[in-house]
């Protein structure tokens, strides 16, 4: 079983191992092998991160509740949300795998990413380590390449352009919410959460030595 050692830092580029040491204000620690940044002295602004998590959560709800696209032909008008689009694809047996991928990439993955990020930040704001902190951080790292809202956004735009030739197509509130959510998810994925490891209780490792 792997043991979590918050007082050790692993280089994300070359896997060199270093013992964590406090730095002076404005300094940063670099890997001696590949010269990449290991960590900096900047603290995580938990208030700003909580606001980001809340804003992203509200935007996510709007993107899933409100119609993404509205199609009208004479007096007949139809609207579709992300869920309705996925269900419509799933009703066709041949498109069921595509519907499952759509639900995971556009709904499940962003939801888990927002939830894990908000969970960690709620406790960090109080100066505590969140229960399941390591699992949440691993989940955020694993979900980073799987959140593909921009792909879904592109798909809806392509469909709207193709339908606009013979139907009246109007982007719905959910479409604009998806556009904002796409940017917010990118911002969440780019946050450096390394300073939060300091909140974990550290057990002395007397026999440990620095490795590079």
XYZ file of N, CA and C in Angstrom:
636
model
N 0.850 -1.185 0.000
C 0.000 0.000 0.000
C 0.892 1.243 0.000
N 0.532 2.211 -0.841
C 1.312 3.437 -0.917
C 1.004 4.326 0.279
N 2.036 4.963 0.835
C 1.882 5.838 1.983
C 2.035 7.278 1.544
N 1.098 8.134 1.977
C 1.151 9.549 1.621
C 2.132 10.254 2.537
N 3.108 10.937 1.963
C 4.126 11.664 2.721
C 4.118 13.119 2.265
N 3.325 13.968 2.926
C 3.215 15.362 2.490
C 4.518 16.129 2.582
N 5.499 15.653 3.382
C 6.754 16.386 3.523
C 7.744 16.023 2.420
N 7.310 15.243 1.441
C 8.120 14.952 0.259
C 7.449 15.548 -0.966
N 8.264 15.993 -1.904
C 7.767 16.588 -3.149
C 8.357 15.819 -4.318
N 7.517 15.413 -5.251
C 7.952 14.682 -6.434
C 7.845 15.598 -7.648
N 8.891 15.678 -8.424
C 8.865 16.461 -9.656
C 7.902 15.812 -10.642
N 6.983 16.588 -11.173
C 5.988 16.059 -12.087
C 6.563 15.716 -13.450
N 7.770 16.172 -13.742
C 8.350 15.965 -15.075
C 9.371 14.832 -15.110
N 10.206 14.711 -14.076
C 11.244 13.674 -14.108
C 11.180 12.738 -12.901
N 10.183 12.906 -12.025
C 9.956 12.023 -10.873
C 11.078 12.058 -9.842
N 11.871 13.096 -9.824
C 12.867 13.243 -8.760
C 12.164 13.542 -7.443
N 12.766 13.080 -6.346
C 12.138 13.187 -5.034
C 12.927 14.139 -4.152
N 12.214 15.060 -3.493
C 12.836 16.051 -2.625
C 12.040 16.183 -1.329
N 12.728 16.547 -0.283
C 12.044 16.846 0.970
C 11.557 18.291 0.919
N 10.327 18.491 1.358
C 9.754 19.840 1.367
C 10.441 20.709 2.397
N 10.825 21.911 1.978
C 11.438 22.882 2.879
C 10.750 24.229 2.693
N 10.501 24.952 3.775
C 9.879 26.284 3.669
C 10.776 27.227 2.872
N 10.156 28.136 2.149
C 10.877 29.098 1.329
C 10.613 30.507 1.825
N 11.492 31.394 1.440
C 11.287 32.807 1.726
C 10.230 33.362 0.785
N 9.642 34.486 1.151
C 8.600 35.099 0.332
C 9.135 35.421 -1.065
N 8.382 35.005 -2.080
C 8.758 35.269 -3.462
C 9.669 34.235 -4.080
N 10.144 33.259 -3.287
C 11.043 32.231 -3.814
C 10.249 31.063 -4.390
N 10.924 30.230 -5.133
C 10.334 29.009 -5.664
C 11.397 27.918 -5.678
N 10.971 26.692 -5.507
C 11.880 25.542 -5.521
C 11.857 24.920 -6.904
N 13.058 24.623 -7.424
C 13.189 24.031 -8.757
C 13.901 22.687 -8.671
N 13.571 21.836 -9.594
C 14.203 20.530 -9.684
C 15.631 20.698 -10.196
N 16.585 20.056 -9.535
C 17.980 20.182 -9.947
C 18.277 19.387 -11.214
N 17.388 18.466 -11.568
C 17.620 17.649 -12.754
C 17.049 18.289 -14.014
N 15.753 18.682 -13.973
C 15.120 19.225 -15.184
C 14.792 20.703 -15.063
N 15.063 21.307 -13.915
C 14.885 22.736 -13.679
C 13.425 23.185 -13.732
N 12.488 22.274 -13.617
C 11.086 22.663 -13.584
C 10.712 23.095 -12.169
N 9.648 23.885 -12.049
C 9.224 24.407 -10.750
C 8.549 23.315 -9.934
N 9.009 23.137 -8.699
C 8.403 22.165 -7.793
C 7.251 22.786 -7.001
N 7.490 23.923 -6.385
C 6.448 24.634 -5.648
C 6.923 26.056 -5.403
N 5.967 26.915 -5.084
C 6.253 28.317 -4.803
C 5.758 28.668 -3.407
N 6.055 29.892 -2.989
C 5.644 30.328 -1.656
C 4.232 30.908 -1.647
N 3.648 31.127 -2.823
C 2.316 31.711 -2.856
C 1.298 30.783 -2.194
N 0.419 31.377 -1.411
C -0.638 30.630 -0.766
C -1.882 30.613 -1.660
N -2.676 29.559 -1.509
C -3.916 29.450 -2.269
C -4.938 30.402 -1.662
N -5.515 31.243 -2.489
C -6.566 32.148 -2.043
C -7.860 31.350 -1.971
N -8.168 30.824 -0.795
C -9.314 29.930 -0.667
C -10.644 30.646 -0.902
N -10.719 31.929 -0.548
C -11.960 32.663 -0.799
C -12.225 32.765 -2.293
N -11.180 33.067 -3.044
C -11.344 33.161 -4.497
C -11.649 31.798 -5.101
N -11.024 30.745 -4.563
C -11.261 29.405 -5.081
C -12.671 28.919 -4.745
N -13.169 29.273 -3.564
C -14.543 28.918 -3.213
C -15.539 29.635 -4.117
N -15.275 30.904 -4.392
C -16.140 31.648 -5.308
C -16.111 31.030 -6.706
N -14.928 30.587 -7.120
C -14.809 29.927 -8.421
C -15.602 28.634 -8.458
N -15.510 27.835 -7.383
C -16.247 26.574 -7.326
C -17.750 26.812 -7.334
N -18.216 27.807 -6.576
C -19.645 28.110 -6.525
C -20.149 28.603 -7.870
N -19.389 29.500 -8.495
C -19.788 30.023 -9.799
C -19.848 28.914 -10.839
N -18.853 28.044 -10.812
C -18.833 26.936 -11.763
C -19.996 25.987 -11.515
N -20.321 25.735 -10.245
C -21.446 24.865 -9.931
C -22.765 25.426 -10.427
N -22.993 26.717 -10.206
C -24.228 27.352 -10.689
C -24.294 27.316 -12.203
N -23.177 27.594 -12.851
C -23.143 27.562 -14.318
C -23.397 26.157 -14.839
N -22.864 25.147 -14.136
C -23.087 23.761 -14.537
C -24.572 23.399 -14.470
N -25.246 23.825 -13.412
C -26.683 23.562 -13.290
C -27.447 24.239 -14.421
N -27.103 25.483 -14.719
C -27.781 26.205 -15.798
C -27.559 25.517 -17.143
N -26.341 25.026 -17.379
C -26.043 24.368 -18.649
C -26.824 23.078 -18.825
N -27.186 22.433 -17.710
C -27.905 21.164 -17.785
C -29.414 21.325 -17.709
N -29.883 22.433 -17.151
C -31.321 22.631 -16.980
C -31.940 23.390 -18.143
N -31.268 24.445 -18.577
C -31.834 25.279 -19.629
C -31.562 24.686 -21.016
N -32.431 24.990 -21.989
C -32.237 24.473 -23.355
C -30.933 24.975 -23.964
N -30.269 24.069 -24.654
C -29.028 24.431 -25.331
C -29.311 25.037 -26.695
N -30.339 24.526 -27.343
C -30.655 24.978 -28.688
C -32.172 24.962 -28.870
N -32.668 25.919 -29.644
C -34.089 26.015 -29.964
C -34.244 25.998 -31.480
N -35.076 25.081 -31.969
C -35.295 24.919 -33.410
C -36.774 25.149 -33.694
N -37.060 26.016 -34.623
C -38.450 26.315 -34.963
C -38.642 26.244 -36.469
N -39.822 25.766 -36.852
C -40.203 25.691 -38.268
C -41.651 26.120 -38.365
N -41.864 27.331 -38.915
C -43.180 27.949 -38.945
C -43.696 28.104 -37.511
N -44.789 27.426 -37.152
C -45.363 27.585 -35.817
C -44.901 26.503 -34.852
N -44.111 25.566 -35.331
C -43.647 24.470 -34.497
C -42.257 24.794 -33.961
N -42.101 24.658 -32.654
C -40.818 24.970 -32.024
C -40.435 23.849 -31.067
N -39.185 23.436 -31.124
C -38.648 22.410 -30.241
C -37.380 22.934 -29.583
N -37.220 22.578 -28.323
C -36.008 22.935 -27.589
C -35.381 21.649 -27.069
N -34.076 21.683 -26.844
C -33.361 20.489 -26.379
C -32.308 20.887 -25.358
N -32.282 20.158 -24.247
C -31.229 20.297 -23.249
C -30.169 19.223 -23.499
N -29.104 19.268 -22.736
C -28.061 18.246 -22.881
C -28.622 16.871 -22.571
N -29.425 16.779 -21.511
C -30.006 15.490 -21.133
C -30.942 14.969 -22.217
N -31.777 15.838 -22.769
C -32.699 15.417 -23.823
C -31.948 14.952 -25.057
N -30.838 15.617 -25.358
C -30.033 15.193 -26.501
C -29.432 13.814 -26.263
N -28.936 13.582 -25.043
C -28.360 12.276 -24.720
C -29.420 11.174 -24.768
N -30.609 11.467 -24.243
C -31.693 10.474 -24.268
C -32.103 10.175 -25.700
N -32.171 11.200 -26.543
C -32.537 10.993 -27.947
C -31.511 10.109 -28.652
N -30.251 10.301 -28.337
C -29.224 9.445 -28.925
C -29.312 8.031 -28.385
N -29.627 7.914 -27.083
C -29.699 6.591 -26.475
C -30.873 5.771 -26.954
N -31.948 6.425 -27.410
C -33.104 5.687 -27.910
C -32.781 4.918 -29.179
N -31.781 5.399 -29.902
C -31.303 4.680 -31.074
C -30.210 3.710 -30.621
N -30.476 2.428 -30.758
C -29.544 1.424 -30.238
C -28.137 1.562 -30.772
N -27.990 1.960 -32.009
C -26.660 2.071 -32.610
C -25.879 3.261 -32.066
N -26.591 4.246 -31.498
C -25.940 5.451 -30.986
C -25.799 5.434 -29.471
N -26.102 4.295 -28.855
C -26.026 4.214 -27.392
C -24.619 4.475 -26.854
N -23.542 3.919 -27.451
C -22.190 4.247 -26.958
C -21.875 5.732 -27.044
N -22.349 6.378 -28.118
C -22.117 7.812 -28.252
C -22.860 8.586 -27.166
N -24.089 8.144 -26.857
C -24.861 8.799 -25.802
C -24.175 8.637 -24.453
N -23.629 7.440 -24.175
C -22.927 7.206 -22.916
C -21.690 8.091 -22.806
N -20.940 8.211 -23.895
C -19.752 9.082 -23.901
C -20.145 10.535 -23.689
N -21.255 10.935 -24.290
C -21.718 12.310 -24.149
C -22.081 12.619 -22.702
N -22.792 11.695 -22.045
C -23.178 11.893 -20.649
C -21.943 11.975 -19.763
N -20.953 11.118 -20.004
C -19.758 11.120 -19.161
C -18.926 12.377 -19.371
N -18.673 12.738 -20.621
C -17.773 13.850 -20.921
C -18.387 15.212 -20.632
N -19.697 15.350 -20.836
C -20.333 16.661 -20.690
C -21.050 16.843 -19.359
N -21.344 15.749 -18.664
C -22.120 15.867 -17.429
C -21.376 15.270 -16.234
N -21.029 13.978 -16.320
C -20.448 13.293 -15.160
C -19.064 13.847 -14.818
N -18.175 13.919 -15.821
C -16.805 14.388 -15.550
C -16.769 15.813 -15.008
N -17.477 16.782 -15.618
C -17.472 18.127 -15.027
C -18.082 18.167 -13.632
N -19.143 17.380 -13.400
C -19.760 17.357 -12.073
C -18.783 16.856 -11.019
N -18.080 15.771 -11.305
C -17.110 15.240 -10.351
C -15.965 16.219 -10.125
N -15.535 16.884 -11.189
C -14.432 17.834 -11.076
C -14.832 19.023 -10.202
N -16.022 19.550 -10.424
C -16.497 20.684 -9.626
C -16.702 20.269 -8.173
N -17.287 19.084 -7.962
C -17.561 18.612 -6.608
C -16.274 18.376 -5.827
N -15.301 17.703 -6.436
C -14.041 17.433 -5.751
C -13.295 18.725 -5.437
N -13.288 19.653 -6.383
C -12.608 20.932 -6.170
C -13.277 21.718 -5.051
N -14.611 21.792 -5.074
C -15.322 22.515 -4.029
C -15.167 21.868 -2.668
N -15.164 20.527 -2.613
C -15.004 19.802 -1.354
C -13.654 20.117 -0.705
N -12.607 20.099 -1.498
C -11.267 20.389 -0.972
C -11.176 21.833 -0.493
N -11.766 22.762 -1.242
C -11.648 24.177 -0.903
C -12.475 24.564 0.309
N -13.600 23.907 0.522
C -14.419 24.215 1.697
C -13.620 23.981 2.982
N -12.920 22.865 3.052
C -12.137 22.563 4.245
C -10.847 23.388 4.295
N -10.239 23.634 3.129
C -9.019 24.446 3.104
C -9.293 25.860 3.587
N -10.494 26.359 3.341
C -10.839 27.713 3.775
C -10.867 27.815 5.292
N -11.151 26.706 5.963
C -11.153 26.677 7.429
C -9.803 26.236 7.992
N -8.813 26.027 7.117
C -7.487 25.634 7.566
C -7.367 24.168 7.902
N -8.267 23.343 7.379
C -8.230 21.907 7.661
C -8.060 21.123 6.371
N -7.610 19.909 6.530
C -7.483 19.002 5.392
C -8.808 18.281 5.193
N -9.320 18.284 4.002
C -10.620 17.675 3.718
C -10.552 16.163 3.872
N -11.583 15.531 4.423
C -11.639 14.062 4.421
C -11.573 13.528 2.997
N -10.743 12.520 2.804
C -10.570 12.005 1.449
C -9.795 12.943 0.543
N -8.903 13.737 1.146
C -8.154 14.739 0.378
C -7.356 14.103 -0.758
N -6.644 13.031 -0.454
C -5.801 12.395 -1.467
C -6.652 11.862 -2.617
N -7.783 11.246 -2.285
C -8.680 10.726 -3.325
C -9.207 11.857 -4.193
N -9.566 12.985 -3.569
C -10.080 14.124 -4.326
C -9.025 14.691 -5.265
N -7.785 14.806 -4.785
C -6.711 15.338 -5.622
C -6.421 14.392 -6.790
N -6.401 13.092 -6.512
C -6.193 12.124 -7.586
C -7.324 12.180 -8.602
N -8.551 12.349 -8.106
C -9.695 12.432 -9.006
C -9.600 13.659 -9.904
N -9.205 14.794 -9.324
C -9.048 16.016 -10.117
C -7.982 15.841 -11.196
N -6.888 15.200 -10.831
C -5.818 14.976 -11.801
C -6.265 14.029 -12.909
N -7.017 12.982 -12.525
C -7.465 12.000 -13.514
C -8.527 12.578 -14.444
N -9.377 13.461 -13.930
C -10.473 14.011 -14.729
C -10.028 15.146 -15.646
N -8.853 15.688 -15.393
C -8.425 16.866 -16.152
C -8.497 16.662 -17.663
N -7.996 15.557 -18.227
C -8.089 15.407 -19.691
C -9.442 14.891 -20.174
N -10.339 14.505 -19.251
C -11.609 13.912 -19.655
C -12.761 14.905 -19.676
N -12.551 16.085 -19.185
C -13.602 17.100 -19.223
C -13.553 17.790 -20.581
N -14.453 17.405 -21.473
C -14.408 17.874 -22.855
C -15.669 18.655 -23.216
N -15.977 19.661 -22.417
C -17.144 20.479 -22.696
C -16.972 21.230 -24.011
N -15.717 21.589 -24.320
C -15.480 22.309 -25.579
C -15.842 21.457 -26.784
N -15.673 20.128 -26.674
C -16.052 19.240 -27.776
C -17.567 19.237 -27.953
N -18.299 19.155 -26.847
C -19.749 19.206 -26.926
C -20.238 20.538 -27.451
N -19.591 21.620 -27.008
C -19.953 22.945 -27.499
C -19.758 23.031 -29.002
N -18.650 22.490 -29.492
C -18.382 22.495 -30.926
C -19.425 21.669 -31.679
N -19.826 20.532 -31.075
C -20.843 19.703 -31.718
C -22.171 20.415 -31.853
N -22.593 21.129 -30.812
C -23.846 21.876 -30.887
C -23.764 23.008 -31.914
N -22.608 23.653 -32.006
C -22.455 24.724 -32.989
C -22.515 24.186 -34.419
N -21.875 23.045 -34.648
C -21.912 22.438 -35.979
C -23.342 22.051 -36.344
N -24.073 21.448 -35.383
C -25.466 21.072 -35.641
C -26.323 22.295 -35.930
N -26.086 23.388 -35.165
C -26.861 24.607 -35.382
C -26.601 25.193 -36.762
N -25.344 25.168 -37.195
C -25.008 25.712 -38.513
C -25.658 24.897 -39.618
N -25.640 23.580 -39.476
C -26.243 22.722 -40.504
C -27.760 22.878 -40.559
N -28.385 23.035 -39.397
C -29.845 23.169 -39.364
C -30.315 24.554 -39.793
N -29.447 25.551 -39.656
C -29.858 26.921 -39.961
C -30.148 27.132 -41.440
N -29.755 26.185 -42.289
C -30.015 26.328 -43.716
C -31.482 26.222 -44.069
N -32.253 25.442 -43.311
C -33.670 25.271 -43.616
C -34.564 25.383 -42.381
N -33.994 25.673 -41.221
C -34.770 25.879 -40.012
C -34.244 27.107 -39.279
N -35.082 27.650 -38.421
C -34.651 28.776 -37.596
C -34.053 28.233 -36.308
N -32.778 28.454 -36.138
C -32.049 27.919 -34.984
C -31.591 29.080 -34.102
N -31.916 28.974 -32.820
C -31.543 30.020 -31.860
C -30.824 29.365 -30.682
N -29.633 29.823 -30.333
C -28.952 29.281 -29.145
C -29.751 29.590 -27.887
N -29.884 28.585 -27.026
C -30.616 28.772 -25.786
C -29.713 29.206 -24.656
N -30.298 29.501 -23.499
C -29.484 29.898 -22.333
C -28.462 28.834 -21.951
N -28.823 27.564 -22.153
C -27.881 26.500 -21.830
C -26.630 26.540 -22.683
N -26.748 27.022 -23.909
C -25.592 27.125 -24.804
C -24.600 28.157 -24.274
N -25.123 29.303 -23.847
C -24.239 30.338 -23.298
C -23.638 29.883 -21.977
N -24.437 29.149 -21.188
C -23.910 28.619 -19.932
C -22.794 27.617 -20.195
N -22.937 26.799 -21.242
C -21.880 25.857 -21.596
C -20.606 26.576 -21.999
N -20.753 27.697 -22.717
C -19.576 28.462 -23.136
C -18.819 29.002 -21.922
N -19.572 29.526 -20.943
C -18.929 30.029 -19.721
C -18.344 28.880 -18.907
N -19.097 27.765 -18.828
C -18.618 26.602 -18.078
C -17.326 26.056 -18.662
N -17.202 26.096 -19.969
C -15.988 25.616 -20.623
C -14.765 26.391 -20.123
N -14.904 27.706 -19.984
C -13.792 28.524 -19.504
C -13.522 28.281 -18.024
N -14.585 28.145 -17.240
C -14.409 27.942 -15.799
C -13.747 26.601 -15.493
N -14.108 25.567 -16.244
C -13.490 24.256 -16.031
C -11.992 24.313 -16.347
N -11.641 25.063 -17.376
C -10.223 25.223 -17.717
C -9.488 25.929 -16.582
N -10.125 26.937 -15.985
C -9.500 27.657 -14.879
C -9.316 26.739 -13.673
N -10.324 25.921 -13.370
C -10.216 24.982 -12.254
C -9.076 23.996 -12.498
N -8.989 23.478 -13.718
C -7.946 22.507 -14.027
C -6.550 23.075 -13.998
N -6.426 24.398 -14.105
C -5.101 25.022 -14.127
C -4.628 25.473 -12.749
N -5.449 25.277 -11.714
C -5.071 25.739 -10.383
C -3.989 24.837 -9.784
N -3.018 25.467 -9.128
C -1.947 24.741 -8.452
C -2.378 24.477 -7.009
N -2.691 23.226 -6.702
C -3.158 22.850 -5.367
C -2.046 22.274 -4.505
N -0.806 22.386 -4.955
C 0.311 21.833 -4.195
C 0.399 22.398 -2.776
N 0.158 23.712 -2.552
C 0.257 24.220 -1.173
C -0.734 23.583 -0.211
N -1.820 23.007 -0.711
C -2.815 22.410 0.175
C -2.295 21.150 0.861
N -1.248 20.536 0.312
C -0.684 19.353 0.961
C -0.110 19.680 2.331
N 0.189 20.942 2.579
C 0.729 21.324 3.882
C -0.311 21.166 4.985
N -1.585 21.105 4.629
C -2.637 20.955 5.624
C -2.730 19.537 6.155
N -2.095 18.586 5.461
C -2.151 17.201 5.923
C -1.250 17.020 7.128
N -1.690 16.210 8.102
C -0.817 15.944 9.242
C 0.448 15.228 8.799
N 1.579 15.683 9.297
C 2.868 15.123 8.903
C 3.413 14.261 10.039
N 3.723 13.018 9.711
C 4.336 12.133 10.694
C 5.837 12.096 10.434
N 6.654 12.234 11.474
C 8.102 12.243 11.268
C 8.577 10.949 10.626
N 9.471 11.103 9.687
C 10.068 9.927 9.015
C 11.567 9.984 9.276
N 11.948 9.471 10.437
C 13.322 9.655 10.904
C 14.344 9.041 9.985
N 13.985 7.923 9.359
C 14.965 7.234 8.541
C 15.003 7.686 7.109
N 14.234 8.707 6.795
C 14.156 9.135 5.389
C 15.329 10.057 5.072
N 15.789 9.949 3.834
C 16.854 10.811 3.344
C 16.421 11.433 2.048
N 16.956 12.592 1.728
C 16.616 13.276 0.482
C 17.139 12.488 -0.694
N 16.309 12.416 -1.739
C 16.706 11.770 -2.981
C 16.458 12.708 -4.120
N 17.243 12.566 -5.140
C 17.077 13.391 -6.324
C 17.033 12.486 -7.534
